[in-house]
PDB file of C-alpha atoms in Angstrom:
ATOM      1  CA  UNK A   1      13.817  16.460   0.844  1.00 94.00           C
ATOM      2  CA  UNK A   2      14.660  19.267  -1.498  1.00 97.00           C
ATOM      3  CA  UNK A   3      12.189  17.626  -3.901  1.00 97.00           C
ATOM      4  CA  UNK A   4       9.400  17.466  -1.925  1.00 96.00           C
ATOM      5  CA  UNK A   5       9.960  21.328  -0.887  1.00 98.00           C
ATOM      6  CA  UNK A   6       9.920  22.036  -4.530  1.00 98.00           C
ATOM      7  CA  UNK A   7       6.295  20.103  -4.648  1.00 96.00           C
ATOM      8  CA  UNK A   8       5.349  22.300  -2.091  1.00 96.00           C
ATOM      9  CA  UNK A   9       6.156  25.146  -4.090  1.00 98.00           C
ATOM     10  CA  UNK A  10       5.016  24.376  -7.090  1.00 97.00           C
ATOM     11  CA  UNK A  11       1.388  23.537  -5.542  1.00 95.00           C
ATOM     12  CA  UNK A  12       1.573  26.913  -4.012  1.00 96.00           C
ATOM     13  CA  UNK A  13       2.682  28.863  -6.349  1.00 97.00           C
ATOM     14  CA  UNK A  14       1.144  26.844  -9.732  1.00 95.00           C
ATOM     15  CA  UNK A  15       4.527  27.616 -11.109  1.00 97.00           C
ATOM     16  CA  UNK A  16       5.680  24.725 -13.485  1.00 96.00           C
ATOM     17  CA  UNK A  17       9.280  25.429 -12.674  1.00 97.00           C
ATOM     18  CA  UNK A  18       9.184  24.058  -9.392  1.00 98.00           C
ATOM     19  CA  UNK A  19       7.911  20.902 -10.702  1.00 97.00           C
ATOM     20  CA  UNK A  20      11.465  20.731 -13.368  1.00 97.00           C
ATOM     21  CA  UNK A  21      13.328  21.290  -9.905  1.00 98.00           C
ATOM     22  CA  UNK A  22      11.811  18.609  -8.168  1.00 98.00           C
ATOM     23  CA  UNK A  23      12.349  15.970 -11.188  1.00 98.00           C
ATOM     24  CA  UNK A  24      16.050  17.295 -11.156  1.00 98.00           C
ATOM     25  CA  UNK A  25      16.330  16.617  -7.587  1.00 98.00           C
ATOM     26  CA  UNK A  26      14.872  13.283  -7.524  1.00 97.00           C
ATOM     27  CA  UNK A  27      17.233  12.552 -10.320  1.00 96.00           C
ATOM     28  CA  UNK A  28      20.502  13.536  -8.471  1.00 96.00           C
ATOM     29  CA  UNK A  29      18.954  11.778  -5.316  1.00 95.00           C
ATOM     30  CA  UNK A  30      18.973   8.596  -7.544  1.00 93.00           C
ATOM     31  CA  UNK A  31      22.711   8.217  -8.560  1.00 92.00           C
ATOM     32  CA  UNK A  32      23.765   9.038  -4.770  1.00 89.00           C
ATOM     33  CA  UNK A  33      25.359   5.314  -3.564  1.00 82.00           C
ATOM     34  CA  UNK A  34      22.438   4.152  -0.871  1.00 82.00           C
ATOM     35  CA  UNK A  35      19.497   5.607  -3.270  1.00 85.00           C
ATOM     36  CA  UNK A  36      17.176   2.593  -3.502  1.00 87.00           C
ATOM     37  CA  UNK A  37      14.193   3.396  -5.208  1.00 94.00           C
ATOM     38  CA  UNK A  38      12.817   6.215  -3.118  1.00 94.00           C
ATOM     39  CA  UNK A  39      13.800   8.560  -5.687  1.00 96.00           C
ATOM     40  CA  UNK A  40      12.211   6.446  -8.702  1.00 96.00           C
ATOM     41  CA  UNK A  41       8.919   6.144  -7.113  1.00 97.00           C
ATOM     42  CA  UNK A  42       8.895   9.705  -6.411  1.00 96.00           C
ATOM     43  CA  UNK A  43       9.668  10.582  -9.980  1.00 97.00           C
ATOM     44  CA  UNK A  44       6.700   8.141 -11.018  1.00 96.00           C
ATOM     45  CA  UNK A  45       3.868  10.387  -8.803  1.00 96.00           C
ATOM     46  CA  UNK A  46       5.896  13.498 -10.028  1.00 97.00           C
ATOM     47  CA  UNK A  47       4.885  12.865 -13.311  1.00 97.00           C
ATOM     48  CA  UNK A  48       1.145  12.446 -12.677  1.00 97.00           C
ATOM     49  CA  UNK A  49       0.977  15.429 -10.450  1.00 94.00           C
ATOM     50  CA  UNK A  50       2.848  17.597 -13.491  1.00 95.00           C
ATOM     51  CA  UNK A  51      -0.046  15.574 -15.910  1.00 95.00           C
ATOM     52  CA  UNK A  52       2.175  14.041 -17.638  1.00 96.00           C
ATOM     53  CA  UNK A  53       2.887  10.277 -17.773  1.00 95.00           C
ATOM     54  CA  UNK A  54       6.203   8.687 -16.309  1.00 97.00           C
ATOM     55  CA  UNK A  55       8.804   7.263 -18.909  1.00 96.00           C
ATOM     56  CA  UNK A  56       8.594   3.712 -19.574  1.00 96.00           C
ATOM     57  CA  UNK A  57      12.652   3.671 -18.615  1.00 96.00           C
ATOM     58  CA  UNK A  58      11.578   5.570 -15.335  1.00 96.00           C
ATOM     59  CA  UNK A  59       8.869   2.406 -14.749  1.00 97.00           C
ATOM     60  CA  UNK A  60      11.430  -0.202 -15.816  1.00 97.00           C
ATOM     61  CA  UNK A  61      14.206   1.149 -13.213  1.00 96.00           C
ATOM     62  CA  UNK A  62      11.711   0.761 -10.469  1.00 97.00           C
ATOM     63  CA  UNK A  63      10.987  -2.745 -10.888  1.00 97.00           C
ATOM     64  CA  UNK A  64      14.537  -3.690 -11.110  1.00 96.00           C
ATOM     65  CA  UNK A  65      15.522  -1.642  -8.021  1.00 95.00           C
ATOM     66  CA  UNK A  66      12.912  -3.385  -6.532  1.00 97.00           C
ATOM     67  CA  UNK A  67      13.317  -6.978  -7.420  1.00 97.00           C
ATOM     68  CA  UNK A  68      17.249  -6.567  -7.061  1.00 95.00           C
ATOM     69  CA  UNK A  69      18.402  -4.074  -5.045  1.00 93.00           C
ATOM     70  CA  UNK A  70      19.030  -4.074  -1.761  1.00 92.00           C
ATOM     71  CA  UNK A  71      15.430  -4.314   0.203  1.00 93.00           C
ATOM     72  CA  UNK A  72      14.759  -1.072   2.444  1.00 88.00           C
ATOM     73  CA  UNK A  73      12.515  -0.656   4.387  1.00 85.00           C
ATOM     74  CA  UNK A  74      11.845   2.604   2.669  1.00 90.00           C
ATOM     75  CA  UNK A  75      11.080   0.429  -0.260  1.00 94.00           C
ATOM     76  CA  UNK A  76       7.597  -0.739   1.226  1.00 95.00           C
ATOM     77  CA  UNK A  77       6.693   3.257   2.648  1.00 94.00           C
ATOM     78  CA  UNK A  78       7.475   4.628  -0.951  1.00 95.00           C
ATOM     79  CA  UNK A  79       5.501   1.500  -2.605  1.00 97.00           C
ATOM     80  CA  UNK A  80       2.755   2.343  -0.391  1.00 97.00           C
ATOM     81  CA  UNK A  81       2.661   6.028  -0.849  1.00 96.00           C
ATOM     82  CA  UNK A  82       2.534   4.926  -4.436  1.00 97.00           C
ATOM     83  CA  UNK A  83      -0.384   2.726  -4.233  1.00 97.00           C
ATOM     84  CA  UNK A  84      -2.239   5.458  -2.369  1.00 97.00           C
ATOM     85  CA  UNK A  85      -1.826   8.062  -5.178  1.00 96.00           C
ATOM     86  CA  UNK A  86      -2.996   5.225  -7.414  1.00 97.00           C
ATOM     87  CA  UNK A  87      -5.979   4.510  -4.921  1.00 97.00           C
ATOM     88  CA  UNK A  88      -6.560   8.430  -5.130  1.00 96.00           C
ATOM     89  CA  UNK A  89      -6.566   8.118  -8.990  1.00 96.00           C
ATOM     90  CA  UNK A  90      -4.060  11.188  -9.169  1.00 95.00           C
ATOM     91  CA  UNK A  91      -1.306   8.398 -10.402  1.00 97.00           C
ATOM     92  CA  UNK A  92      -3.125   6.853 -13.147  1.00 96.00           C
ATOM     93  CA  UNK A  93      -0.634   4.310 -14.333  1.00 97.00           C
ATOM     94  CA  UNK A  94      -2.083   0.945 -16.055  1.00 96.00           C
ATOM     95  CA  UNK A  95      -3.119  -1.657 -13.550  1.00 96.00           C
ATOM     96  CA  UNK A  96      -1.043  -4.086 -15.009  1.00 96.00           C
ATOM     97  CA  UNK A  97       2.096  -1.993 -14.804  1.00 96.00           C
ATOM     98  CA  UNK A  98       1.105  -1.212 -11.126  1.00 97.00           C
ATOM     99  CA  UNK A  99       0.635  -5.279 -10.970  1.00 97.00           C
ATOM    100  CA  UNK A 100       4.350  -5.343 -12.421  1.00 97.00           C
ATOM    101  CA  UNK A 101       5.987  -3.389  -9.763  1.00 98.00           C
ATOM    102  CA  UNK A 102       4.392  -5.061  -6.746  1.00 97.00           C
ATOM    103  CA  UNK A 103       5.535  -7.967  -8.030  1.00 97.00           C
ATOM    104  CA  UNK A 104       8.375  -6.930  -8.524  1.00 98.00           C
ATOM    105  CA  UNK A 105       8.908  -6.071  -5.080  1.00 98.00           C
ATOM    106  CA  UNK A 106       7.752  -9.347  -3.877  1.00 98.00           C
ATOM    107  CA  UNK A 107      10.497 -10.957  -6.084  1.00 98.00           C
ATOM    108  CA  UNK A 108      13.339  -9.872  -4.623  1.00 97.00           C
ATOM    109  CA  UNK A 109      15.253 -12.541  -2.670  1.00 96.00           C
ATOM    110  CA  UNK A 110      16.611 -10.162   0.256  1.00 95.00           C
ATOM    111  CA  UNK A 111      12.875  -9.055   0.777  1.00 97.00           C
ATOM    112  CA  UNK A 112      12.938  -9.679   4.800  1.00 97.00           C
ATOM    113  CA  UNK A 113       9.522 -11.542   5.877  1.00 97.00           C
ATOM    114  CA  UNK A 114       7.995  -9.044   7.414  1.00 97.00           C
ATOM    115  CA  UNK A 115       8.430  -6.398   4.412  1.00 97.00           C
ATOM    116  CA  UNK A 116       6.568  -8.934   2.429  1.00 98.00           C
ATOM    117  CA  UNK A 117       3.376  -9.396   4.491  1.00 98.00           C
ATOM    118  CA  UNK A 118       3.372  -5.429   4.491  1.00 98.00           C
ATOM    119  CA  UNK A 119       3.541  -5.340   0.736  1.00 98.00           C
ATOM    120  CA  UNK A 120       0.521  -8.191   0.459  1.00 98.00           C
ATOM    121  CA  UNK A 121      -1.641  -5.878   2.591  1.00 98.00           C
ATOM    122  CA  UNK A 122      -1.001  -3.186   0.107  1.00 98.00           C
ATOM    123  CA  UNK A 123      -2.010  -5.095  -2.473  1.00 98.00           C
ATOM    124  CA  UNK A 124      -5.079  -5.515  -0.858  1.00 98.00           C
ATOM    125  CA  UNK A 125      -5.575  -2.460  -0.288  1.00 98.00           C
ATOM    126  CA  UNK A 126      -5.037  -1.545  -3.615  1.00 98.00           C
ATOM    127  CA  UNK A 127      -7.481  -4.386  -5.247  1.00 98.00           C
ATOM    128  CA  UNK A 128     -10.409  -3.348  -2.443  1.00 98.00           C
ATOM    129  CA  UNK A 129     -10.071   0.400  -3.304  1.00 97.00           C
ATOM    130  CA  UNK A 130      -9.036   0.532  -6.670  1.00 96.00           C
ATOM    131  CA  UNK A 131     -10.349  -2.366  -8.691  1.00 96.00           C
ATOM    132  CA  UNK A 132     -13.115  -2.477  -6.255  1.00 96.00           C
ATOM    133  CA  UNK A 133     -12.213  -6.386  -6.152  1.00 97.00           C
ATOM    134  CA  UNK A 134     -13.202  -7.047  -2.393  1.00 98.00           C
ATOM    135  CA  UNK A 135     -12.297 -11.006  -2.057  1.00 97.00           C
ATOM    136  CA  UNK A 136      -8.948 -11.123  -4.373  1.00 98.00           C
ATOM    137  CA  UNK A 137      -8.533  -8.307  -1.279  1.00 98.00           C
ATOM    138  CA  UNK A 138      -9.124 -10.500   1.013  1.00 98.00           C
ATOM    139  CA  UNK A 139      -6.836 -13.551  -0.572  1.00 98.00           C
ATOM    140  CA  UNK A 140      -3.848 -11.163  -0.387  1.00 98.00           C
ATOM    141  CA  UNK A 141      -4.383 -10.652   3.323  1.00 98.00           C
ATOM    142  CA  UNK A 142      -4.747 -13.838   3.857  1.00 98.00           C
ATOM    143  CA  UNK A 143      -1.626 -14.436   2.077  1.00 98.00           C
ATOM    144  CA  UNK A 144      -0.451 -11.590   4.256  1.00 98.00           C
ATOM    145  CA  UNK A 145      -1.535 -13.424   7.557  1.00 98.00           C
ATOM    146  CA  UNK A 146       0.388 -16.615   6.455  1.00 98.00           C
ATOM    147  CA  UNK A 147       3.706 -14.880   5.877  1.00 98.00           C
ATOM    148  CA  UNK A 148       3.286 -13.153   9.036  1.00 98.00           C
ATOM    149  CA  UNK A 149       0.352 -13.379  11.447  1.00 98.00           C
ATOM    150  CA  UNK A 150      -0.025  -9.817  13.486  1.00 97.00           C
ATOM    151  CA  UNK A 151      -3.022  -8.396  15.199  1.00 98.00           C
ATOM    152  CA  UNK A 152      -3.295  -5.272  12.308  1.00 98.00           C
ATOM    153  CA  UNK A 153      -3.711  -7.991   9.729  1.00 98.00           C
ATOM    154  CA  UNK A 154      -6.165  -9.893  11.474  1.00 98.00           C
ATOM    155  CA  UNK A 155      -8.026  -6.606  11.925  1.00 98.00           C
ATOM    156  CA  UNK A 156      -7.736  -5.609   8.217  1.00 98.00           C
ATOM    157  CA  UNK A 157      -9.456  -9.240   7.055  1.00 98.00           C
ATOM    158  CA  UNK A 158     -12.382  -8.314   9.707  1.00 98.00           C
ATOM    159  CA  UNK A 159     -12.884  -5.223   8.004  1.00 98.00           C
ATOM    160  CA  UNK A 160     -12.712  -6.746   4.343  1.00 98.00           C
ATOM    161  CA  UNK A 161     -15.099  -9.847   5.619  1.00 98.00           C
ATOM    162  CA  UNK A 162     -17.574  -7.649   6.588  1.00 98.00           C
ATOM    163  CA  UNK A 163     -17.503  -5.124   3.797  1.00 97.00           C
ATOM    164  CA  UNK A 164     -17.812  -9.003   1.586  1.00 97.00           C
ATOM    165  CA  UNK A 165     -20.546  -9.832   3.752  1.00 96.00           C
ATOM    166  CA  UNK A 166     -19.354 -12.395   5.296  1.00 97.00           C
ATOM    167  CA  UNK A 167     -20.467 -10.881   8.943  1.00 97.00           C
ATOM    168  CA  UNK A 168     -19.771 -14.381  11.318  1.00 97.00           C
ATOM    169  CA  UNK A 169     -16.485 -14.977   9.982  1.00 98.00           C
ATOM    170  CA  UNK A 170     -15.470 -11.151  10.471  1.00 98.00           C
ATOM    171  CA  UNK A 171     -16.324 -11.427  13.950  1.00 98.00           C
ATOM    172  CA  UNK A 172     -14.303 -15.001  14.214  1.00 98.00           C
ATOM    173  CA  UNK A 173     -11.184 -13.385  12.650  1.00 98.00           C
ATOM    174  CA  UNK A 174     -11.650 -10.362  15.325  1.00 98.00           C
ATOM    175  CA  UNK A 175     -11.528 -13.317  18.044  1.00 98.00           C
ATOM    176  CA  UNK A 176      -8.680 -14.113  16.905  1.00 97.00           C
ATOM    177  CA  UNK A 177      -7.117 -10.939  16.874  1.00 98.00           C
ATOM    178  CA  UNK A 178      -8.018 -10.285  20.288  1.00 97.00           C
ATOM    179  CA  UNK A 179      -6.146 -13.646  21.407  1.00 97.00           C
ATOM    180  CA  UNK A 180      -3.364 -12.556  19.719  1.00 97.00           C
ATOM    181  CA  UNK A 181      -3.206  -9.137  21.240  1.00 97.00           C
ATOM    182  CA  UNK A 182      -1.459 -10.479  24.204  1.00 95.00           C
ATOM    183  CA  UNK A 183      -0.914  -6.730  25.719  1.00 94.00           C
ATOM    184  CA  UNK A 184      -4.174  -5.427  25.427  1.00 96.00           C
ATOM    185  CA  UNK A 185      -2.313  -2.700  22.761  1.00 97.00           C
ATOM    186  CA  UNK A 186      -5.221  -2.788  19.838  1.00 98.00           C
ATOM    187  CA  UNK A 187      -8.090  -3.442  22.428  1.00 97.00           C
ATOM    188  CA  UNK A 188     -10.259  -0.772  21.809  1.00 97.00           C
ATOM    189  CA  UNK A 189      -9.811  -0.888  18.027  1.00 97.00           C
ATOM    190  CA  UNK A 190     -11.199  -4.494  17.924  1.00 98.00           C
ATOM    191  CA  UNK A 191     -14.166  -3.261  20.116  1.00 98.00           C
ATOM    192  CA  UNK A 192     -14.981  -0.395  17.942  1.00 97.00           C
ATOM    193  CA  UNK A 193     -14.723  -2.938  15.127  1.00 98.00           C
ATOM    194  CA  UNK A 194     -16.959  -5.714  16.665  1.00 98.00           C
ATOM    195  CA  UNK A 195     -19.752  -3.333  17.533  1.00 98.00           C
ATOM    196  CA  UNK A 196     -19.844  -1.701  14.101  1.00 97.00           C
ATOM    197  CA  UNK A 197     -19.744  -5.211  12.863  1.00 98.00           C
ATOM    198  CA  UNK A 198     -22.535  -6.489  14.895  1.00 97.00           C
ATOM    199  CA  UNK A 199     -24.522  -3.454  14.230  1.00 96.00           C
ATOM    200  CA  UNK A 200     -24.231  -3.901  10.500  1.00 96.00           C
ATOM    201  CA  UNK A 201     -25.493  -7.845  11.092  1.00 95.00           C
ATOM    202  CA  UNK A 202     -28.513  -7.108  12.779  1.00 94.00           C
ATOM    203  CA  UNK A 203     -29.293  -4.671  10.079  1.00 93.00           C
ATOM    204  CA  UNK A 204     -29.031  -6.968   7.116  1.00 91.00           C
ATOM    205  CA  UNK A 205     -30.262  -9.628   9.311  1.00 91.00           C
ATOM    206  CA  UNK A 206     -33.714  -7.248   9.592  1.00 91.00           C
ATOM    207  CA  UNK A 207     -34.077  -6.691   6.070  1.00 84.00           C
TER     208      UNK A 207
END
């Protein structure tokens, strides 16, 4: 928490102190007992927003925290806020180093099931919008929906099967969403998404 205040500061004020502060914060955040690798993710997107590049040490920490530490579920929010300053391009790591520490994550034994569909789906995410790789996108959420079959990730393959093309099997995989949202809790998403869907159809289908 003190780190992030420090960010805060040192986008306000443009002073490169702040960002020092920060990095010394996240450091002392990291040798406290029930750390996990909050802290060494943060350090990674630290480094990008100073304009520097992260230490290969700092990048070598974070997949071993992640493939043998104890598996938070803090692990999969700071992996994603990761992958979204990577999708932003203001992380600009490697993509095979970014390939590295997802996997690394996914290699941990004590990864609980549900952790690891989450961490498919931001794979996905990250092949659709970074690599611009639409149906390796749509393999991981399949891979996603196999671990662990919600509505969300039956919504997310929709939206990746229509932005492939693939307009009929979008709408099938939005049926069965809709079956499996037993309470009626994502209806109106999966309208909005069927319309938009079927509107985009009968557009390419009057070309």
């Amino acid at each position: 928490e003190l780190a992030r205040i420090y960010i805060i500061l040192m986008a306000g004020t443009k002073n490169p102190q702040f960002g020092e502060l920060a990095d010394q914060a996240l450091i002392q955040a990291g040798e406290t007992e029930y750390a996990g690798v909050l802290p060494l993710l943060g350090r990674l997107q630290l480094a990008y927003i100073r304009g520097t590049t992260p230490s290969l040490a700092t990048i070598r920490a974070v997949e071993i925290e992640l493939s043998t530490g104890k598996y938070r579920n803090s692990n999969t929010a700071a992996l994603g806020s990761f992958i979204d300053c990577q999708i932003r391009t203001q992380c600009k790591m490697d993509d095979t180093e970014v390939e590295r520490i997802w996997k690394a994550a996914l290699s941990n034994p004590l990864i609980p099931r549900g952790e690891r569909a989450e961490v498919l789906k931001l794979i996905a995410q990250y092949k659709i919008n970074r690599t611009n790789d639409i149906l390796q996108g749509i393999q991981f959420i399949r891979q996603s929906i196999e671990v662990q079959d919600k509505v969300p990730s039956r919504i997310m393959l929709a939206q990746a099967l229509a932005m492939s093309g693939d307009f009929d099997e979008a709408l099938l995989e939005l049926d069965h969403a809709a079956d499996k949202d037993d309470k009626n809790l994502h209806r109106p998403q999966i309208a909005r998404e069927r319309n938009g869907i079927e509107l985009a159809k009968k557009r390419e289908l009057s070309r």
